[in-house]
Amino acid sequence: MKLIGSLTSPYVRKTRIVLAEKHIGYTFELEAPWNADSHVSDHNPLGKVPVLIMDDGTSLFDSRVIVEYLDSVNPVSRLLPESNRRRIMVKRWEALADGICDAAAAIFLERKRNDAQQSVEWISRQQKKVMRGLETAAHELSDKKWCDGNVYTLGDIAVGCALGYLAFRFPQIDWRDTFPNLADLSDRLEKRAAFMETVPVA
């Protein structure tokens, strides 16, 4: 299989971590979808990364679709619980983490526009989404070791990637002191080999 993506996207990082945790071999093709000569849209009509090219040439896109597929093809280190209720709750964690990333990425892209075109109201709206997302994550994590309790799951990977993206793009957001339980979770995750091998690089 081949994964197409960048070194900065939290969604690509999530996919790479799942591939590593599942011990699935693949080739990694670096592509920045914003470049004029990008070929990402040849495989994903939406022009976004990550894209997974399967052995038969079929492309999968959207990280949530890709990681669910990857968890199903290899029984090693299952990251999604079998129980429907627990599975949905882990997917809910993933949706929350991805939503934080969506809002943070929207801020990053808005700030790349020239000052006259930037919308202060839009940035403020996205910032509120990030903070509400972090508050909810911290509240629901509470004093648990992992998002699903005592078991490491896709929820932890998604939250870890969201926190890593904030640390990478928005070091001024003081989430570590504000939400110490999220900081503890991030510290545990960043010690895992799959996380260490996928630290965002500009």
PDB file of C-alpha atoms in Angstrom:
ATOM      1  CA  MET A   1       0.000   0.000   0.000  1.00  0.00           C
ATOM      2  CA  LYS A   2       1.009   3.607  -0.497  1.00  0.00           C
ATOM      3  CA  LEU A   3       0.154   6.562   1.718  1.00  0.00           C
ATOM      4  CA  ILE A   4       0.154  10.044   0.223  1.00  0.00           C
ATOM      5  CA  GLY A   5       0.511  12.888   2.679  1.00  0.00           C
ATOM      6  CA  SER A   6       2.513  15.670   4.290  1.00  0.00           C
ATOM      7  CA  LEU A   7       4.704  15.858   7.380  1.00  0.00           C
ATOM      8  CA  THR A   8       2.578  18.545   9.043  1.00  0.00           C
ATOM      9  CA  SER A   9      -0.998  17.272   8.724  1.00  0.00           C
ATOM     10  CA  PRO A  10      -2.421  15.836  11.970  1.00  0.00           C
ATOM     11  CA  TYR A  11      -4.714  13.614   9.894  1.00  0.00           C
ATOM     12  CA  VAL A  12      -1.749  12.140   8.031  1.00  0.00           C
ATOM     13  CA  ARG A  13       0.068  11.688  11.333  1.00  0.00           C
ATOM     14  CA  LYS A  14      -2.930   9.839  12.763  1.00  0.00           C
ATOM     15  CA  THR A  15      -2.905   7.492   9.780  1.00  0.00           C
ATOM     16  CA  ARG A  16       0.852   6.910   9.989  1.00  0.00           C
ATOM     17  CA  ILE A  17       0.584   6.112  13.707  1.00  0.00           C
ATOM     18  CA  VAL A  18      -2.194   3.589  13.064  1.00  0.00           C
ATOM     19  CA  LEU A  19      -0.107   1.951  10.322  1.00  0.00           C
ATOM     20  CA  ALA A  20       2.822   1.705  12.752  1.00  0.00           C
ATOM     21  CA  GLU A  21       0.740   0.404  15.666  1.00  0.00           C
ATOM     22  CA  LYS A  22      -0.854  -2.198  13.377  1.00  0.00           C
ATOM     23  CA  HIS A  23       2.536  -3.222  11.924  1.00  0.00           C
ATOM     24  CA  ILE A  24       1.312  -2.671   8.374  1.00  0.00           C
ATOM     25  CA  GLY A  25       3.974  -2.050   5.741  1.00  0.00           C
ATOM     26  CA  TYR A  26       3.545   0.794   3.260  1.00  0.00           C
ATOM     27  CA  THR A  27       5.413   3.356   1.200  1.00  0.00           C
ATOM     28  CA  PHE A  28       5.076   7.026   2.074  1.00  0.00           C
ATOM     29  CA  GLU A  29       4.831   9.576  -0.725  1.00  0.00           C
ATOM     30  CA  LEU A  30       5.244  13.196   0.339  1.00  0.00           C
ATOM     31  CA  GLU A  31       2.741  15.544  -1.294  1.00  0.00           C
ATOM     32  CA  ALA A  32       1.683  19.051  -0.288  1.00  0.00           C
ATOM     33  CA  PRO A  33      -1.874  19.481  -1.601  1.00  0.00           C
ATOM     34  CA  TRP A  34      -1.482  23.273  -1.666  1.00  0.00           C
ATOM     35  CA  ASN A  35       1.346  23.175  -4.223  1.00  0.00           C
ATOM     36  CA  ALA A  36       0.437  24.107  -7.790  1.00  0.00           C
ATOM     37  CA  ASP A  37       2.013  20.900  -9.123  1.00  0.00           C
ATOM     38  CA  SER A  38       0.302  18.609  -6.583  1.00  0.00           C
ATOM     39  CA  HIS A  39      -1.154  15.333  -7.875  1.00  0.00           C
ATOM     40  CA  VAL A  40      -3.264  14.658  -4.781  1.00  0.00           C
ATOM     41  CA  SER A  41      -6.479  15.398  -6.693  1.00  0.00           C
ATOM     42  CA  ASP A  42      -5.598  12.560  -9.095  1.00  0.00           C
ATOM     43  CA  HIS A  43      -6.343  10.180  -6.209  1.00  0.00           C
ATOM     44  CA  ASN A  44      -8.757  12.229  -4.088  1.00  0.00           C
ATOM     45  CA  PRO A  45     -11.211  14.491  -5.934  1.00  0.00           C
ATOM     46  CA  LEU A  46     -11.368  16.682  -2.817  1.00  0.00           C
ATOM     47  CA  GLY A  47      -7.634  17.380  -3.066  1.00  0.00           C
ATOM     48  CA  LYS A  48      -6.916  16.518   0.567  1.00  0.00           C
ATOM     49  CA  VAL A  49      -4.448  14.265   2.364  1.00  0.00           C
ATOM     50  CA  PRO A  50      -4.087  11.585   3.547  1.00  0.00           C
ATOM     51  CA  VAL A  51      -4.855   9.269   0.648  1.00  0.00           C
ATOM     52  CA  LEU A  52      -4.251   5.534   0.923  1.00  0.00           C
ATOM     53  CA  ILE A  53      -3.690   3.649  -2.324  1.00  0.00           C
ATOM     54  CA  MET A  54      -4.593   0.009  -1.720  1.00  0.00           C
ATOM     55  CA  ASP A  55      -2.911  -2.954  -3.389  1.00  0.00           C
ATOM     56  CA  ASP A  56      -5.593  -3.131  -6.080  1.00  0.00           C
ATOM     57  CA  GLY A  57      -5.157   0.562  -6.919  1.00  0.00           C
ATOM     58  CA  THR A  58      -8.308   1.739  -5.144  1.00  0.00           C
ATOM     59  CA  SER A  59      -7.830   5.002  -3.248  1.00  0.00           C
ATOM     60  CA  LEU A  60      -9.257   5.673   0.186  1.00  0.00           C
ATOM     61  CA  PHE A  61      -9.521   9.201   1.502  1.00  0.00           C
ATOM     62  CA  ASP A  62     -10.504  10.912   4.729  1.00  0.00           C
ATOM     63  CA  SER A  63      -8.401   9.760   7.656  1.00  0.00           C
ATOM     64  CA  ARG A  64     -11.407   8.405   9.556  1.00  0.00           C
ATOM     65  CA  VAL A  65     -12.257   6.067   6.690  1.00  0.00           C
ATOM     66  CA  ILE A  66      -8.632   5.024   6.225  1.00  0.00           C
ATOM     67  CA  VAL A  67      -7.899   4.194   9.863  1.00  0.00           C
ATOM     68  CA  GLU A  68     -11.108   2.218  10.273  1.00  0.00           C
ATOM     69  CA  TYR A  69     -10.158   0.176   7.225  1.00  0.00           C
ATOM     70  CA  LEU A  70      -6.623  -0.364   8.534  1.00  0.00           C
ATOM     71  CA  ASP A  71      -7.922  -1.578  11.883  1.00  0.00           C
ATOM     72  CA  SER A  72     -10.063  -4.160  10.094  1.00  0.00           C
ATOM     73  CA  VAL A  73      -7.360  -5.659   7.846  1.00  0.00           C
ATOM     74  CA  ASN A  74      -5.009  -6.737  10.605  1.00  0.00           C
ATOM     75  CA  PRO A  75      -6.126  -8.276  13.936  1.00  0.00           C
ATOM     76  CA  VAL A  76      -2.890  -7.150  15.635  1.00  0.00           C
ATOM     77  CA  SER A  77      -3.320  -4.359  18.203  1.00  0.00           C
ATOM     78  CA  ARG A  78      -6.995  -3.619  17.656  1.00  0.00           C
ATOM     79  CA  LEU A  79      -7.621   0.098  18.061  1.00  0.00           C
ATOM     80  CA  LEU A  80     -11.411   0.034  17.749  1.00  0.00           C
ATOM     81  CA  PRO A  81     -13.380  -2.007  20.318  1.00  0.00           C
ATOM     82  CA  GLU A  82     -15.693  -4.798  19.154  1.00  0.00           C
ATOM     83  CA  SER A  83     -18.559  -3.614  21.377  1.00  0.00           C
ATOM     84  CA  ASN A  84     -20.838  -1.277  19.419  1.00  0.00           C
ATOM     85  CA  ARG A  85     -21.249   1.162  22.328  1.00  0.00           C
ATOM     86  CA  ARG A  86     -17.541   1.388  23.099  1.00  0.00           C
ATOM     87  CA  ARG A  87     -16.674   1.535  19.395  1.00  0.00           C
ATOM     88  CA  ILE A  88     -18.978   4.506  18.858  1.00  0.00           C
ATOM     89  CA  MET A  89     -17.554   6.273  21.911  1.00  0.00           C
ATOM     90  CA  VAL A  90     -14.004   5.821  20.596  1.00  0.00           C
ATOM     91  CA  LYS A  91     -15.144   7.176  17.210  1.00  0.00           C
ATOM     92  CA  ARG A  92     -16.710  10.079  19.107  1.00  0.00           C
ATOM     93  CA  TRP A  93     -13.310  10.832  20.642  1.00  0.00           C
ATOM     94  CA  GLU A  94     -11.843  10.764  17.149  1.00  0.00           C
ATOM     95  CA  ALA A  95     -14.520  13.158  15.863  1.00  0.00           C
ATOM     96  CA  LEU A  96     -13.826  15.550  18.755  1.00  0.00           C
ATOM     97  CA  ALA A  97     -10.078  15.487  18.136  1.00  0.00           C
ATOM     98  CA  ASP A  98     -10.489  15.907  14.388  1.00  0.00           C
ATOM     99  CA  GLY A  99     -12.859  18.811  15.028  1.00  0.00           C
ATOM    100  CA  ILE A 100     -10.189  20.541  17.108  1.00  0.00           C
ATOM    101  CA  CYS A 101      -7.768  20.022  14.228  1.00  0.00           C
ATOM    102  CA  ASP A 102     -10.308  21.344  11.707  1.00  0.00           C
ATOM    103  CA  ALA A 103     -10.747  24.573  13.653  1.00  0.00           C
ATOM    104  CA  ALA A 104      -7.012  24.986  14.292  1.00  0.00           C
ATOM    105  CA  ALA A 105      -6.193  24.378  10.619  1.00  0.00           C
ATOM    106  CA  ALA A 106      -8.837  26.946   9.624  1.00  0.00           C
ATOM    107  CA  ILE A 107      -7.092  29.525  11.827  1.00  0.00           C
ATOM    108  CA  PHE A 108      -3.698  28.654  10.370  1.00  0.00           C
ATOM    109  CA  LEU A 109      -4.956  29.035   6.790  1.00  0.00           C
ATOM    110  CA  GLU A 110      -6.836  32.255   7.537  1.00  0.00           C
ATOM    111  CA  ARG A 111      -3.698  33.798   8.996  1.00  0.00           C
ATOM    112  CA  LYS A 112      -1.803  32.993   5.812  1.00  0.00           C
ATOM    113  CA  ARG A 113      -4.028  35.449   3.938  1.00  0.00           C
ATOM    114  CA  ASN A 114      -2.904  39.066   3.797  1.00  0.00           C
ATOM    115  CA  ASP A 115      -3.991  41.209   6.724  1.00  0.00           C
ATOM    116  CA  ALA A 116      -6.691  43.042   4.777  1.00  0.00           C
ATOM    117  CA  GLN A 117      -8.421  39.780   3.846  1.00  0.00           C
ATOM    118  CA  GLN A 118      -8.297  38.108   7.252  1.00  0.00           C
ATOM    119  CA  SER A 119     -11.496  37.894   9.266  1.00  0.00           C
ATOM    120  CA  VAL A 120     -11.029  38.515  12.983  1.00  0.00           C
ATOM    121  CA  GLU A 121     -14.544  37.180  13.610  1.00  0.00           C
ATOM    122  CA  TRP A 122     -13.792  33.939  11.737  1.00  0.00           C
ATOM    123  CA  ILE A 123     -10.556  33.398  13.661  1.00  0.00           C
ATOM    124  CA  SER A 124     -12.307  34.086  16.967  1.00  0.00           C
ATOM    125  CA  ARG A 125     -15.053  31.603  16.108  1.00  0.00           C
ATOM    126  CA  GLN A 126     -12.494  28.885  15.350  1.00  0.00           C
ATOM    127  CA  GLN A 127     -10.524  29.676  18.512  1.00  0.00           C
ATOM    128  CA  LYS A 128     -13.677  29.138  20.563  1.00  0.00           C
ATOM    129  CA  LYS A 129     -14.162  25.752  18.903  1.00  0.00           C
ATOM    130  CA  VAL A 130     -10.611  24.744  19.816  1.00  0.00           C
ATOM    131  CA  MET A 131     -11.060  25.777  23.451  1.00  0.00           C
ATOM    132  CA  ARG A 132     -14.475  24.127  23.790  1.00  0.00           C
ATOM    133  CA  GLY A 133     -13.048  20.976  22.260  1.00  0.00           C
ATOM    134  CA  LEU A 134     -10.140  20.953  24.705  1.00  0.00           C
ATOM    135  CA  GLU A 135     -12.443  21.617  27.649  1.00  0.00           C
ATOM    136  CA  THR A 136     -14.687  18.725  26.640  1.00  0.00           C
ATOM    137  CA  ALA A 137     -11.736  16.385  26.097  1.00  0.00           C
ATOM    138  CA  ALA A 138     -10.255  17.271  29.497  1.00  0.00           C
ATOM    139  CA  HIS A 139     -13.614  16.855  31.252  1.00  0.00           C
ATOM    140  CA  GLU A 140     -14.354  13.484  29.662  1.00  0.00           C
ATOM    141  CA  LEU A 141     -10.818  12.158  30.131  1.00  0.00           C
ATOM    142  CA  SER A 142     -11.007  13.099  33.816  1.00  0.00           C
ATOM    143  CA  ASP A 143      -8.504  10.956  35.752  1.00  0.00           C
ATOM    144  CA  LYS A 144      -8.507   8.021  33.318  1.00  0.00           C
ATOM    145  CA  LYS A 145      -5.238   6.777  31.860  1.00  0.00           C
ATOM    146  CA  TRP A 146      -6.652   6.523  28.330  1.00  0.00           C
ATOM    147  CA  CYS A 147      -9.709   7.979  26.613  1.00  0.00           C
ATOM    148  CA  ASP A 148     -11.504   4.610  26.751  1.00  0.00           C
ATOM    149  CA  GLY A 149     -10.399   3.894  30.302  1.00  0.00           C
ATOM    150  CA  ASN A 150      -7.544   1.429  30.693  1.00  0.00           C
ATOM    151  CA  VAL A 151      -7.177   0.513  27.014  1.00  0.00           C
ATOM    152  CA  TYR A 152      -5.170   2.390  24.375  1.00  0.00           C
ATOM    153  CA  THR A 153      -7.371   3.049  21.342  1.00  0.00           C
ATOM    154  CA  LEU A 154      -7.799   5.145  18.230  1.00  0.00           C
ATOM    155  CA  GLY A 155      -9.320   7.813  20.465  1.00  0.00           C
ATOM    156  CA  ASP A 156      -5.975   8.351  22.171  1.00  0.00           C
ATOM    157  CA  ILE A 157      -4.160   8.509  18.841  1.00  0.00           C
ATOM    158  CA  ALA A 158      -6.574  11.122  17.505  1.00  0.00           C
ATOM    159  CA  VAL A 159      -6.399  13.265  20.647  1.00  0.00           C
ATOM    160  CA  GLY A 160      -2.607  12.950  20.741  1.00  0.00           C
ATOM    161  CA  CYS A 161      -2.367  14.133  17.132  1.00  0.00           C
ATOM    162  CA  ALA A 162      -4.647  17.095  17.866  1.00  0.00           C
ATOM    163  CA  LEU A 163      -2.549  18.111  20.877  1.00  0.00           C
ATOM    164  CA  GLY A 164       0.632  17.633  18.874  1.00  0.00           C
ATOM    165  CA  TYR A 165      -0.723  19.840  16.095  1.00  0.00           C
ATOM    166  CA  LEU A 166      -1.578  22.601  18.579  1.00  0.00           C
ATOM    167  CA  ALA A 167       1.911  22.379  20.087  1.00  0.00           C
ATOM    168  CA  PHE A 168       3.407  22.563  16.589  1.00  0.00           C
ATOM    169  CA  ARG A 169       1.316  25.360  15.043  1.00  0.00           C
ATOM    170  CA  PHE A 170       0.064  27.260  18.095  1.00  0.00           C
ATOM    171  CA  PRO A 171       2.655  27.162  20.892  1.00  0.00           C
ATOM    172  CA  GLN A 172       1.036  30.283  22.364  1.00  0.00           C
ATOM    173  CA  ILE A 173      -2.049  28.270  23.381  1.00  0.00           C
ATOM    174  CA  ASP A 174      -1.319  27.254  26.972  1.00  0.00           C
ATOM    175  CA  TRP A 175      -3.330  24.026  27.003  1.00  0.00           C
ATOM    176  CA  ARG A 176      -0.734  22.118  29.017  1.00  0.00           C
ATOM    177  CA  ASP A 177      -1.144  24.244  32.165  1.00  0.00           C
ATOM    178  CA  THR A 178      -4.863  24.744  31.649  1.00  0.00           C
ATOM    179  CA  PHE A 179      -5.591  21.036  31.151  1.00  0.00           C
ATOM    180  CA  PRO A 180      -2.932  19.039  33.035  1.00  0.00           C
ATOM    181  CA  ASN A 181      -4.661  15.708  32.415  1.00  0.00           C
ATOM    182  CA  LEU A 182      -4.393  16.311  28.650  1.00  0.00           C
ATOM    183  CA  ALA A 183      -0.731  17.216  29.136  1.00  0.00           C
ATOM    184  CA  ASP A 184      -0.176  13.921  30.983  1.00  0.00           C
ATOM    185  CA  LEU A 185      -1.921  12.004  28.198  1.00  0.00           C
ATOM    186  CA  SER A 186       0.177  13.793  25.576  1.00  0.00           C
ATOM    187  CA  ASP A 187       3.391  13.003  27.461  1.00  0.00           C
ATOM    188  CA  ARG A 188       2.501   9.292  27.608  1.00  0.00           C
ATOM    189  CA  LEU A 189       1.649   9.213  23.929  1.00  0.00           C
ATOM    190  CA  GLU A 190       4.708  11.098  22.726  1.00  0.00           C
ATOM    191  CA  LYS A 191       6.919   8.437  24.344  1.00  0.00           C
ATOM    192  CA  ARG A 192       5.475   5.750  22.073  1.00  0.00           C
ATOM    193  CA  ALA A 193       7.648   4.851  19.097  1.00  0.00           C
ATOM    194  CA  ALA A 194       4.860   5.558  16.580  1.00  0.00           C
ATOM    195  CA  PHE A 195       4.457   9.083  17.920  1.00  0.00           C
ATOM    196  CA  MET A 196       8.192   9.768  18.119  1.00  0.00           C
ATOM    197  CA  GLU A 197       8.601   8.711  14.481  1.00  0.00           C
ATOM    198  CA  THR A 198       5.855  11.057  13.255  1.00  0.00           C
ATOM    199  CA  VAL A 199       6.566  14.356  15.006  1.00  0.00           C
ATOM    200  CA  PRO A 200       5.385  17.193  12.707  1.00  0.00           C
ATOM    201  CA  VAL A 201       8.157  18.786  10.645  1.00  0.00           C
ATOM    202  CA  ALA A 202       7.784  22.113   8.862  1.00  0.00           C
TER     203      ALA A 202
END
